[in-house]
Amino acid sequence: ALASSGAHALSSAVNEYFDRLIVIIEQYGGDIVKFAGDLVFVVWDGAVGDDEDLEYNLLCASQCALDLQEKAGSHPVKGTNFEFRIHCGLTIGVLESEVFASPSHAHMQRLYHSVSGHCLTQISELVDLAGAGEIAVSQDVADFLGEMAVFDLDDDIVGGYMLLDLQLEPSTLEAVEQHIEDSVSERLSRRIPGMEEEFIHPKVLGFLKHNGNDPTQIAQMRNLVTLFIGMTSGGNSVNWLLEVQSILDKCRCPIVQLINDDKGVHVVAAVNLYESVPDSSLLALNACRELVDKQIGCAIGVAMGPTFCGVTGSRTACRWDITGAVPVRAARLMGHALAEHLQVVIDSSLLSEPIAATRMSLLKEPIRVKGTEEPIAVYRLSGSSLYAIFRVLENPSMDICNRTVQKVRKSINTAIARSAVIVTSGPGAGQTLVCQKAATLSDLVPFGHVCDETAGMAQLARSIAIWYSYAEPAFVRAQAAVVLDHMDNNRWSRAHDECVNLLDMAIQAGLRACFVLRRIQFLDSFSLSIIHECLKGITFVVANQAKSIYRRSAGDAGSIVSEMGASNGDYSRSSNNHTRRARRRRRSRTARMNGGSGGKVVFLGCHTTLYQHRSAEQIVNEITRSNSCFQVKTVELSPPSIQQKKASIRQTCDIEASDRWIRHNFGTTAGLCISSLIRKANRTLGGRDGPKGGEGTPAREILTTELRLDVSGDDPNDLSGFGQISGGDVMKLTQSFDELSPVMQIFLKVVAIASRHGRFDVPKTVALGVTNDLMGITAIDSSRSNTIMKELEEMYLLRSALDGGVEMIVFPIPALSNIVMDVCTPVQIQSISAALIFRLESVQYVNFKIPFMIAELCSVVSKGEGPGTDEEDMEMYWRSGVHRFDAQSQDWDTSERDSWAERISQSIRLSGGDPNSIMGDIHVQPAIRTDNVPTCLLSLKSYVGPISFGPIGHTLSAISRTLFQAYGARVRKDAEQLQGLAFAITSATKRYKDEVKTIESILRIEGQPIAALESDGTALIEKECAAIESLYRLSSSAEDIAKGAESFLCEFVPTYVVPRIERLRCVALSILANKPDFLTLIASETLSTAFQKLQGRSCWKDSTEDALMTLATRNWKPAKVPEYLPQSYYWTVCNLRDAILRQRGRVRSKSAVWRHESTFDDMAAFLIASAALGASNRRRGGCRRRSM
């Protein structure tokens, strides 16, 4: 309930209660040594064998436990109907306290504290024994207290005693008080000044030191990959921790906590905890793989998702901790691993980062874990060590920023064999999508490289070599292996030089490649030099065993210039004494030679503007180094308009989206909208990202019968933000904020609080004034304000515009407002809101929005602990805003006026008012759409033909999509579209019949014939085609089409499609085993080579990756069907990869979307079917299909 209110709501509720408890604990001299979730572990330490000291410590602890239950036994949680209650355990014994020093700590703190001992097991059992409001004590404690204590003598209590009261003499009480004073003084004398900082991560230490923040007010929501690691070896725990810590540090997975209790020794660690890390799931799985390979003795649970990170405790005793569903799930998966003797159990949440899929293999049976209603799919580590295929990108099927795409395309579609372009914009604006589209439109296959500042030197060389290691020419593959060998042995300079040679050889061999460099601002200098040398065409003197010198120019990668007697491995730069005119002639000749070879290398850089990081211009300068031989163009990407977003949804999802649906999800100008909106639309439809709820599920977002995405109502508590964007987008936005200076962070917090989740524009002068108020100085004077605004606008974090002569600022990415709000402390929210109200009152007449902003801020202040705001003041602001809105909107378009009236209504409801009484006739009741498309139509829309069918799957997808469209056309009564759809389904049905006959002939030859003829003499194939033709006719009503959809999914697919899949799989396995050269006779060289790659490795994932990379490097594309079909329906290389390697393991129900489970066998069947149908089409003249 609290998590949905933000990180600090949860943090404040927990820490407020901890503060009450800790005050009492410190009064009795207790030493808090550990927080673990909602557990506080307190000790009273004394000398071993000193019974008097032990007695006084026990009396202190007993009095403390009784006082805790009396004064803080329950604590109501503000804003909810819940309350916190405590149950206590008390025991005595020897406790081992150890400080663990990290030998390497590049990504974590140096020191960790751990406690262990038999008493930990006892205390855990006693806490479980005690109920809420009770204190359970051990037998030793009861014996020690004797007649001084009152116990519950209930015979049903087994394993301990319930302490009810203490009866102490006044002299004893005085002695106890003196003991508390002496023990606290002695403990403080043992403190080592400054040593505490060694137990704190430097990033958290910075939080604590900045602006004097209260430690308990430091909290964030971050997208973490959490590892819960349990020790299973029987050796020394310290040695085990040393080895585990070194691996975790190398994989940038800092340790959160060490636990040594009755359940064993455990380590809690998380990637993305203190820094935003690309490919975080891959790093986590690499850590798991190394822990397993080194046989350290671990049982590991892994889960990923939004997690609360913050300080738990009070100002005097606290620790940095993580809480939430993700670490709990990781702990339970570790428990399952221990119970089933597994090494690693991985949650399906890691599949949200596709690159992790190759490292995961689905466990056969779903498992039940505590906290989940249904069994969940879980995974183990696969035997695969490859992930190149997940670097392959493809053309997005939507029109996105076409003007920018054309600029990039124009720069790379030249006769020059080497080119580079950098696309720059804010976080998540779509730079990668633009590069993908420009590359594929230029007939190039984009291969991604994620630049990482901690990935080491010459990191780009590895990605280049991996791509060319799948190339067709053997000498190119050999050179790629040389580069990889140098990289593996940290020979950076040799890797650099050989990589440049590799690029030259590939160009001369006629190979074409495109490398998309994401986050190029983090690319190392060696990698930038590789780009530089490749673009200019470098000349090397290379001495090999034959003592030949190879001239590596832009035009000739392998011409022998001369021979000399140099030693092996000797490199030097050749002299260049040519005149300027000779160099120009050489460049001209080079261009002609490159054009003749047909080879090409393109580098497309995706640049995100971050504070104090290299700008796009600086990167260009580093690459060119004032070299006039070549240029690197910079293209700036602007955020898409609402019309572009609607067009992208139309092209990708084949539906329309209402303005209200887009506004409800991500606003009108969010840079993240294109990719995020597509994912959101697919979820609403039940697409590849997951089905919508079944029938009867109250869904706010619906698809109407007119095939338009809309919102069924308007819930004021449902605001766009953290939960609606992907973990990758959260990482980008969080990183952008983390990199800013303190003044900029405060400035953004002011704008976030004022804009009310990005819904209002904020006067610039007001935001600057409040920032100065908070900083206590003129932090942003008039001379600096323009500079800071310019920097924030260049980073696309803010945007300014004039409104009524006043400069207003707004978040271009509304989701950023929510992420900034997640790092605002409650104290900051209260103080900033109060300061904003004061300054906004002077400009409230600038436009009608400001009064509503003030009213919402008044509501925020009234909920705090400070002086509240009268509801009459809020009503005054509401009525003022409504009056000004009514006057300003008289000439507006009706739809725009209604849209703003709805937003105003929402603002009033958020502040606790009644829109009907405030707005009167202006109030617009949100339309409640109930005419949503039947569930069977949603499932039909998302149906994709099986992989094993090859091109027949595309035909089936075309049929199902046409049927879906026919429903909307019938509801809209669009006769012209209905006529075209009738022709399309007739054409697709005829083609389906021909393709099925071709496949059945192969199945018959390979011993998998169709069943015998039925008694009426009608062949099953004819009956199958008749069933397809009966699904839709021009005269069909909407109800008939819906019935046809249900018949297709519930009868046709199970009856005809599924059995054929099984037969195709059997044939594929048989051909793989007995006829490895089968495809050589009927298929193209690309398909036959890919088929042979399926037999090359023991790990099926690696074999599948080899086959897919063969298709990718040779730019293979499936043939298009005559009917228009969005790219997401085709079995392209990327779609094949996602379906086969990302095993989702979903359980199909009646209301779920039909998804054919994909296996390794399907890849082989796909290649066979594609080859057979391709050969059949060639025999018939290749009609009816178009290449992509």
mmCIF file of C-alpha atoms in Angstrom, residues 425-427 608-611 732-740 744 748 751 788-800 809-814 816-817 820:
data_model
loop_
_atom_site.group_PDB
_atom_site.id
_atom_site.type_symbol
_atom_site.label_atom_id
_atom_site.label_comp_id
_atom_site.label_asym_id
_atom_site.label_seq_id
_atom_site.Cartn_x
_atom_site.Cartn_y
_atom_site.Cartn_z
ATOM 1 C CA SER A 425 19.373 13.839 -28.046
ATOM 2 C CA GLY A 426 18.098 13.408 -24.506
ATOM 3 C CA PRO A 427 17.673 10.127 -22.632
ATOM 4 C CA THR A 608 22.827 11.016 -24.802
ATOM 5 C CA THR A 609 23.596 14.428 -23.387
ATOM 6 C CA LEU A 610 24.734 14.025 -19.778
ATOM 7 C CA TYR A 611 26.104 16.588 -17.375
ATOM 8 C CA LYS A 732 18.690 6.145 -18.431
ATOM 9 C CA LEU A 733 16.640 8.778 -16.634
ATOM 10 C CA THR A 734 18.119 7.982 -13.214
ATOM 11 C CA GLN A 735 21.624 8.225 -14.620
ATOM 12 C CA SER A 736 20.853 11.612 -16.184
ATOM 13 C CA PHE A 737 19.676 12.904 -12.809
ATOM 14 C CA ASP A 738 22.511 11.331 -10.802
ATOM 15 C CA GLU A 739 25.142 13.033 -12.960
ATOM 16 C CA LEU A 740 23.848 16.564 -12.271
ATOM 17 C CA MET A 744 20.696 21.425 -10.770
ATOM 18 C CA LEU A 748 14.749 19.877 -10.971
ATOM 19 C CA VAL A 751 10.145 21.926 -11.040
ATOM 20 C CA ILE A 788 22.003 26.370 -16.351
ATOM 21 C CA MET A 789 18.764 26.402 -18.356
ATOM 22 C CA LYS A 790 20.754 26.031 -21.563
ATOM 23 C CA GLU A 791 22.629 23.024 -20.162
ATOM 24 C CA LEU A 792 19.420 21.379 -18.944
ATOM 25 C CA GLU A 793 17.754 22.005 -22.305
ATOM 26 C CA GLU A 794 20.752 20.560 -24.140
ATOM 27 C CA MET A 795 20.379 17.453 -21.980
ATOM 28 C CA TYR A 796 16.621 17.424 -22.831
ATOM 29 C CA LEU A 797 15.760 17.454 -19.147
ATOM 30 C CA LEU A 798 13.814 20.714 -19.323
ATOM 31 C CA ARG A 799 12.185 22.780 -22.043
ATOM 32 C CA SER A 800 11.199 26.436 -21.936
ATOM 33 C CA ILE A 809 9.541 25.499 -18.097
ATOM 34 C CA VAL A 810 8.312 21.915 -18.317
ATOM 35 C CA PHE A 811 9.695 18.364 -18.400
ATOM 36 C CA PRO A 812 9.976 17.120 -22.016
ATOM 37 C CA ILE A 813 9.776 13.596 -20.540
ATOM 38 C CA PRO A 814 6.890 13.470 -18.031
ATOM 39 C CA LEU A 816 11.304 12.078 -15.430
ATOM 40 C CA SER A 817 9.119 14.135 -13.079
ATOM 41 C CA VAL A 820 12.824 13.039 -9.587
#
